mmCIF file of C-alpha atoms in Angstrom:
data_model
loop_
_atom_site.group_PDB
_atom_site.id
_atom_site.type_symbol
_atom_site.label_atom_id
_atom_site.label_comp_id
_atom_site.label_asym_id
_atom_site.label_seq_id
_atom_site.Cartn_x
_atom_site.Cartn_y
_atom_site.Cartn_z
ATOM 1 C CA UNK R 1 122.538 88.450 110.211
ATOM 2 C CA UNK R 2 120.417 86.487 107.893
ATOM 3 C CA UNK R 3 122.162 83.983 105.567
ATOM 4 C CA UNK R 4 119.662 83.109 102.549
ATOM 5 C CA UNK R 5 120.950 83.323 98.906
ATOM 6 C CA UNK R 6 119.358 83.067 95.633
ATOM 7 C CA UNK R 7 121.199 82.656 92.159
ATOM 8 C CA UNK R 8 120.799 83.742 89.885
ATOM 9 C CA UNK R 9 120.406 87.362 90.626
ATOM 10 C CA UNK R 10 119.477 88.520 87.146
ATOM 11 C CA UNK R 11 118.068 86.660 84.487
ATOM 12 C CA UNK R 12 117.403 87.164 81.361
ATOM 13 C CA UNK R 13 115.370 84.517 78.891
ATOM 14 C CA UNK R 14 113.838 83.658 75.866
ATOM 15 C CA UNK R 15 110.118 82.155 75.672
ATOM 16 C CA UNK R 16 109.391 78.770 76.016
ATOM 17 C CA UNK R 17 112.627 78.102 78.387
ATOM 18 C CA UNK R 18 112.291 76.133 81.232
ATOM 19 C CA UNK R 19 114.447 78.013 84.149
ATOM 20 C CA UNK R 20 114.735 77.085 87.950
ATOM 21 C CA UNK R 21 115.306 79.667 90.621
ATOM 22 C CA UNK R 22 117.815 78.848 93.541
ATOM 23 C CA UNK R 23 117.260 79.558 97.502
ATOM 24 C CA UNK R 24 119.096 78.288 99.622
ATOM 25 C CA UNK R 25 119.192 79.101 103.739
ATOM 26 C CA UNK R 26 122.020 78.024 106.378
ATOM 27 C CA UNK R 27 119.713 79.121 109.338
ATOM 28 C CA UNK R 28 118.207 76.027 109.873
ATOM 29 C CA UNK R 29 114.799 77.673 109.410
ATOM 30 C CA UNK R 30 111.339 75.282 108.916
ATOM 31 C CA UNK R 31 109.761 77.846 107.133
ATOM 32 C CA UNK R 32 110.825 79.394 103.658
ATOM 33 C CA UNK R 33 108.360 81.388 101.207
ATOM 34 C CA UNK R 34 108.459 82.540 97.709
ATOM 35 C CA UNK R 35 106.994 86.072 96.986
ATOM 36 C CA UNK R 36 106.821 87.744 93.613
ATOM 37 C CA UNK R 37 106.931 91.622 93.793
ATOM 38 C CA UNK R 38 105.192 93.228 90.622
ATOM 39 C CA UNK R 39 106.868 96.790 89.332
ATOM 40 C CA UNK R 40 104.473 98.446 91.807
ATOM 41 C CA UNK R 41 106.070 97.415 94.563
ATOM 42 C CA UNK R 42 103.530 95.127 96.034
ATOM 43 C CA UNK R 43 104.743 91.695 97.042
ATOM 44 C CA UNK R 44 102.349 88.674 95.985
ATOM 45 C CA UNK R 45 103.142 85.569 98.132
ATOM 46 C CA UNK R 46 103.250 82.543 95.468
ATOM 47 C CA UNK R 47 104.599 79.494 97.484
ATOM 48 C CA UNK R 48 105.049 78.743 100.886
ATOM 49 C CA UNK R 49 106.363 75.440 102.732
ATOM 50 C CA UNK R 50 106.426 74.342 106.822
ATOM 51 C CA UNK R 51 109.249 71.763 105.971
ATOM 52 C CA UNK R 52 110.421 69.038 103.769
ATOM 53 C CA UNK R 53 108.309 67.568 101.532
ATOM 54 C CA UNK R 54 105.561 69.970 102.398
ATOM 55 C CA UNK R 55 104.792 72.954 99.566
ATOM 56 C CA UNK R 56 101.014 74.904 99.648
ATOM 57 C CA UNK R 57 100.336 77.846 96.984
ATOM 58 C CA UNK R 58 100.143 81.198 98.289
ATOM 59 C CA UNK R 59 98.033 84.048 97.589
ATOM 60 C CA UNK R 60 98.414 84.803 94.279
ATOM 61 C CA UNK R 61 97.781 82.404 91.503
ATOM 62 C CA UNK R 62 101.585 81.019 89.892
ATOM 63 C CA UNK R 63 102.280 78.830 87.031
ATOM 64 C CA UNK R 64 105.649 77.961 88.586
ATOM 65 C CA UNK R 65 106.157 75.149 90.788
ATOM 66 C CA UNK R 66 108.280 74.068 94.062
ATOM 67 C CA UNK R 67 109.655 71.093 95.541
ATOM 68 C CA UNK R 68 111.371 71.560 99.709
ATOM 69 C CA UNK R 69 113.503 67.680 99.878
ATOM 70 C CA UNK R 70 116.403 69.381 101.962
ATOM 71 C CA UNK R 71 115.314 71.818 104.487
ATOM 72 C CA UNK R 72 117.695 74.348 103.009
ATOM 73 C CA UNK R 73 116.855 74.333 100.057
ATOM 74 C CA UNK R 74 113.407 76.280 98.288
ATOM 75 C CA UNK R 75 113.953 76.322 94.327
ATOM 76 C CA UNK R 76 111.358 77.288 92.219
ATOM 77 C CA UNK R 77 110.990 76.237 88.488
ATOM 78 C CA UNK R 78 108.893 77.443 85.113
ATOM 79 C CA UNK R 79 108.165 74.798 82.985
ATOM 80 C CA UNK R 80 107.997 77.369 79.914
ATOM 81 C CA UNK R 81 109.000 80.912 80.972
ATOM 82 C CA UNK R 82 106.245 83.781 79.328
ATOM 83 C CA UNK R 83 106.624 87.755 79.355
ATOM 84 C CA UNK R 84 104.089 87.998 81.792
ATOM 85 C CA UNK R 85 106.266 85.723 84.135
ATOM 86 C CA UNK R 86 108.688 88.868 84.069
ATOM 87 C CA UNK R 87 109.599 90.042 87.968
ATOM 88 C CA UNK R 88 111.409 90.280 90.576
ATOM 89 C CA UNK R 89 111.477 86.756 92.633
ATOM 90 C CA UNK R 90 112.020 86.712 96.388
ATOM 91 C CA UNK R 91 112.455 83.876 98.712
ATOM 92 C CA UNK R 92 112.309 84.099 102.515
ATOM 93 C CA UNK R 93 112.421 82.088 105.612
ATOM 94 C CA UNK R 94 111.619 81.989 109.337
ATOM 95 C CA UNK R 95 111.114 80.039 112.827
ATOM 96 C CA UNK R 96 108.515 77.779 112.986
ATOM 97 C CA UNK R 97 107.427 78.603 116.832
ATOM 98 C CA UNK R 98 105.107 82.064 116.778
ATOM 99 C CA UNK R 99 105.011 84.930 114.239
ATOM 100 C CA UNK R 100 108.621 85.181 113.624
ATOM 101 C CA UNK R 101 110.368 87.535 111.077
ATOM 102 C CA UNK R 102 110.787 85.935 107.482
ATOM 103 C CA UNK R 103 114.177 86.682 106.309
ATOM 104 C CA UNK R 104 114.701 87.681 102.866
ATOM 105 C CA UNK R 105 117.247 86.689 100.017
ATOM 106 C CA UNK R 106 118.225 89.644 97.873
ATOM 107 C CA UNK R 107 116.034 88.300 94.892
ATOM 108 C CA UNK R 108 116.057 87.208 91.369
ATOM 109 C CA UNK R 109 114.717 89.666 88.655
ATOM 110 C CA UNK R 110 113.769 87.539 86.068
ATOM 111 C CA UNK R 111 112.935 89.260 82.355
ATOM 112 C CA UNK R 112 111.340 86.828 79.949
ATOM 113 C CA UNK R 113 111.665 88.160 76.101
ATOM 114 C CA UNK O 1 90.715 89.223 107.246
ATOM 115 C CA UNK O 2 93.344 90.760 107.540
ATOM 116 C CA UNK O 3 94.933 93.822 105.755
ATOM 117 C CA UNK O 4 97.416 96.243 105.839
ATOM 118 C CA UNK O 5 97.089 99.985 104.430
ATOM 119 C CA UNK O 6 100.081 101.985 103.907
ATOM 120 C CA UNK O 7 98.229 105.182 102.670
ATOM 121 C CA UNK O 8 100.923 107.140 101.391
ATOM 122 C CA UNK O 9 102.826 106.113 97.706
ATOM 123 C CA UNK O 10 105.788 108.119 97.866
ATOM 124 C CA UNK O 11 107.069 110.586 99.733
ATOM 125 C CA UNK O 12 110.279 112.689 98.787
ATOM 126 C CA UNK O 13 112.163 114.740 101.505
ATOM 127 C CA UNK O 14 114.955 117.038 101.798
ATOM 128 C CA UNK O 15 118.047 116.102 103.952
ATOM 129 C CA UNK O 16 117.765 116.296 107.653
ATOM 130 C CA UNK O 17 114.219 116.253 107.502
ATOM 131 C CA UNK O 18 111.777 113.965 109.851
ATOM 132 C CA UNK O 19 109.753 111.943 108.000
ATOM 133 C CA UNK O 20 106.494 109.605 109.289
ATOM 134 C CA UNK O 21 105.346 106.411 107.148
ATOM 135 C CA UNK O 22 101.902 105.383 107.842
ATOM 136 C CA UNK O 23 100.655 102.036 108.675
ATOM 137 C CA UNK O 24 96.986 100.792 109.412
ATOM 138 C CA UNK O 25 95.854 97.748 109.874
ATOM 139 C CA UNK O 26 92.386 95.345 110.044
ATOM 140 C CA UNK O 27 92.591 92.217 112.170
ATOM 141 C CA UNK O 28 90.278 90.218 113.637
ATOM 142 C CA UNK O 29 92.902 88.516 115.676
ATOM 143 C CA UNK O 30 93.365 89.268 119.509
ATOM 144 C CA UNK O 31 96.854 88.284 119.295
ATOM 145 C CA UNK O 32 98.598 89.135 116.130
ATOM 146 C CA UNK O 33 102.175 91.028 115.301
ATOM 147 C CA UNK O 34 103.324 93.926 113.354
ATOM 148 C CA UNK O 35 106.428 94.390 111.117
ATOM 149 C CA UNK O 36 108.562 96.998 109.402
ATOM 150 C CA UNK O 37 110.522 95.813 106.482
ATOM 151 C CA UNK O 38 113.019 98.191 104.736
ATOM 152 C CA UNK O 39 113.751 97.607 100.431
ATOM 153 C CA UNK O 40 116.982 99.068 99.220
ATOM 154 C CA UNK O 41 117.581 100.078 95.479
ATOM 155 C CA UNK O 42 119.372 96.234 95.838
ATOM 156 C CA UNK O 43 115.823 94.413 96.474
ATOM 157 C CA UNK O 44 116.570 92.564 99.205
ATOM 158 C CA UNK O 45 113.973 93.383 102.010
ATOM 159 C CA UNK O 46 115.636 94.318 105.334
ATOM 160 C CA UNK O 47 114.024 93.429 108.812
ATOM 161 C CA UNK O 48 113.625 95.857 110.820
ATOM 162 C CA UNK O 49 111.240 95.740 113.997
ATOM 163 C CA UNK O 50 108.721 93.036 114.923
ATOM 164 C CA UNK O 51 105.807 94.081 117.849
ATOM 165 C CA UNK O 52 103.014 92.187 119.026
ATOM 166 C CA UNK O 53 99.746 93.339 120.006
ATOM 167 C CA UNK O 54 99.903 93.164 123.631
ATOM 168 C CA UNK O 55 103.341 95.782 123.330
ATOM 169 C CA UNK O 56 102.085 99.130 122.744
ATOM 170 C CA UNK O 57 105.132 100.592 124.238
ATOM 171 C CA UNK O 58 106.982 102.919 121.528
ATOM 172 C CA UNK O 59 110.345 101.941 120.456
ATOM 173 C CA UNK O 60 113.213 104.104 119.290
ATOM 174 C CA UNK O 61 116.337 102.587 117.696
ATOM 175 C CA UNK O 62 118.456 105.042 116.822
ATOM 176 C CA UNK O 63 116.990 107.771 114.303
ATOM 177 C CA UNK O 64 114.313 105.266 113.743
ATOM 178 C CA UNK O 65 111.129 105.074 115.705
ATOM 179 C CA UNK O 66 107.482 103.540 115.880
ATOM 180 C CA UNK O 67 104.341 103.832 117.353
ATOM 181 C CA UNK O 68 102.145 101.629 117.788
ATOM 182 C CA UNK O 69 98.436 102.668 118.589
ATOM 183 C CA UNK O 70 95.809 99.678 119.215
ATOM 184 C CA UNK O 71 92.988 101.936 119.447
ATOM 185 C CA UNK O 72 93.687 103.392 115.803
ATOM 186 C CA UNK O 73 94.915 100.140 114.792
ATOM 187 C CA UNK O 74 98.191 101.860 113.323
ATOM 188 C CA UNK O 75 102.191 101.197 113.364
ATOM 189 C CA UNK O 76 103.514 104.090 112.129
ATOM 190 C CA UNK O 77 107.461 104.189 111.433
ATOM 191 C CA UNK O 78 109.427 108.080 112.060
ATOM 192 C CA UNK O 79 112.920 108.632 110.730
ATOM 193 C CA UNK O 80 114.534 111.504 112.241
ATOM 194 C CA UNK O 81 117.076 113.769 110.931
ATOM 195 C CA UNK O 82 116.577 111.503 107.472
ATOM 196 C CA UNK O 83 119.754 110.298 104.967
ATOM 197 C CA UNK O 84 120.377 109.738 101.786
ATOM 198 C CA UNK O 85 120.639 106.226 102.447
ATOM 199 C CA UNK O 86 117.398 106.302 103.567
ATOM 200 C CA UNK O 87 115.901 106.476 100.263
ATOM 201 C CA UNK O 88 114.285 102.432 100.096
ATOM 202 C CA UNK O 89 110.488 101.561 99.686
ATOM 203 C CA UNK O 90 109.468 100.471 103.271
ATOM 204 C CA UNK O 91 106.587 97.663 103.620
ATOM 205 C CA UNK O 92 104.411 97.086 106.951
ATOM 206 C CA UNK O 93 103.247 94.045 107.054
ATOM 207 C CA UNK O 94 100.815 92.215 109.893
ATOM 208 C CA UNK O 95 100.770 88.481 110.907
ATOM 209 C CA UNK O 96 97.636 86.868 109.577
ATOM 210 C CA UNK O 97 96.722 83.083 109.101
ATOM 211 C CA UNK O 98 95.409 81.292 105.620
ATOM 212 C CA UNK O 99 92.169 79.900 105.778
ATOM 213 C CA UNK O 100 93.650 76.568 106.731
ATOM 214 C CA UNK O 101 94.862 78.100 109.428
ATOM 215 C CA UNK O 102 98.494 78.366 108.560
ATOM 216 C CA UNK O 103 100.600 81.729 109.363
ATOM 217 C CA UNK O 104 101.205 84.199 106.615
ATOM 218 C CA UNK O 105 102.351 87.839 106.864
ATOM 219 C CA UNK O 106 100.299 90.289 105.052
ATOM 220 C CA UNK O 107 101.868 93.259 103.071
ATOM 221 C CA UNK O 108 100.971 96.561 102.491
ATOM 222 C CA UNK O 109 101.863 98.372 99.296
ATOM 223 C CA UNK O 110 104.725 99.846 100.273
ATOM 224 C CA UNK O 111 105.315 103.655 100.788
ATOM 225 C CA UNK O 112 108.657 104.427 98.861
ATOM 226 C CA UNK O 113 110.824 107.228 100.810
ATOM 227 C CA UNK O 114 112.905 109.439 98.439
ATOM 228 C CA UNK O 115 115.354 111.680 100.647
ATOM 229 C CA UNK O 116 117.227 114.600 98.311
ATOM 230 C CA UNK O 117 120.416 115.808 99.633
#
């Protein structure tokens, strides 16, 4: 069984605040990922790193920004939180070697007021 | 590039019912691999089979089941005799690389599975 966690599981903000969202794995995994999944369902990859100090953007434009300096460790931060950053966050992470599964926290929904 | 089409929206069964979600992919890649991922009303996404392209073999894990069909480039997911707890929305998604070369996996839409009791 996976063992990735992200805190805070709900949040709930005002604009203009600057927030930070935890992930943390104990897998020992290279790979972790931050997706942001829209009310549609779709998931939108937004961040992605191979290992420490290495962070790439994803797919889908973000304003938020992440730093990897401990392998287990992912968090991503909004300088100034905006309605439109309102979602659902998830982080994953996998092997290195090969297409491997990601594994997947169980998210932060984040509503910005 | 590559893509992933999961056709159908939502689909909303009775009970006991068999139920098949749809998966079709585009790929360019001779060597690639296909996933199932299952979403609970909690949001966390659930693993649930990986197969790579050279495995067309079907695979049956309990009430669950795929096939996987190279030659119409689908992956399509069966739940027999469905549950209650089977109500999730269920993503396919297909290995794929950025244009740097790096992996990603590539998402479909989702198809979210309503089963009534």
């Amino acid at each position: 069984e996976a063992d990735i966690y992200q805190t805070p599981r709900y949040l709930v903000i005002g604009t203009g605040k600057k927030i930070t969202l935890e992930c943390s794995q104990t897998m020992g995994h290279d790979k972790m990922y931050w997706y942001q999944q829209d009310p549609g369902m779709e998931l939108h990859l937004i961040h992605y790193s191979y290992g420490v100090n290495s962070t790439e953007k994803g797919d889908l434009s973000s304003e938020s920004t992440v730093s990897r300096i401990r392998t287990e460790h992912f968090p991503l931060t909004l300088e100034s939180a905006r309605p439109s950053h309102t979602s659902q966050y998830l982080c994953a992470s996998s092997w290195t070697s090969g297409y491997n599964e990601q594994f997947f926290g169980p998210g932060t929904r984040l509503t910005v007021l | 590039a590559q893509k992933v089409t999961q056709a159908q929206t939502e689909i909303s069964v009775v009970e006991k019912e068999d139920v098949t979600l749809d998966c079709v992919y585009e790929t360019r890649d001779t060597t690639y691999y296909l996933f199932w991922y299952k979403q609970p009303p909690s949001g966390e996404l659930v693993f649930l089979i990986r197969r790579n392209s050279f495995d067309e073999q079907n695979e049956i894990s309990g009430r669950y089941s795929w096939n996987f069909q190279k030659s119409t480039s689908s992956f399509n997911f069966t739940i027999t005799a469905s549950q209650v707890v089977d109500s999730a929305v269920y993503f396919c998604a297909l290995s794929g690389t950025f244009q740097g070369g790096s992996e990603k996996l590539v998402f479909g839409k989702g198809t979210k599975l309503t089963v009534n009791p």
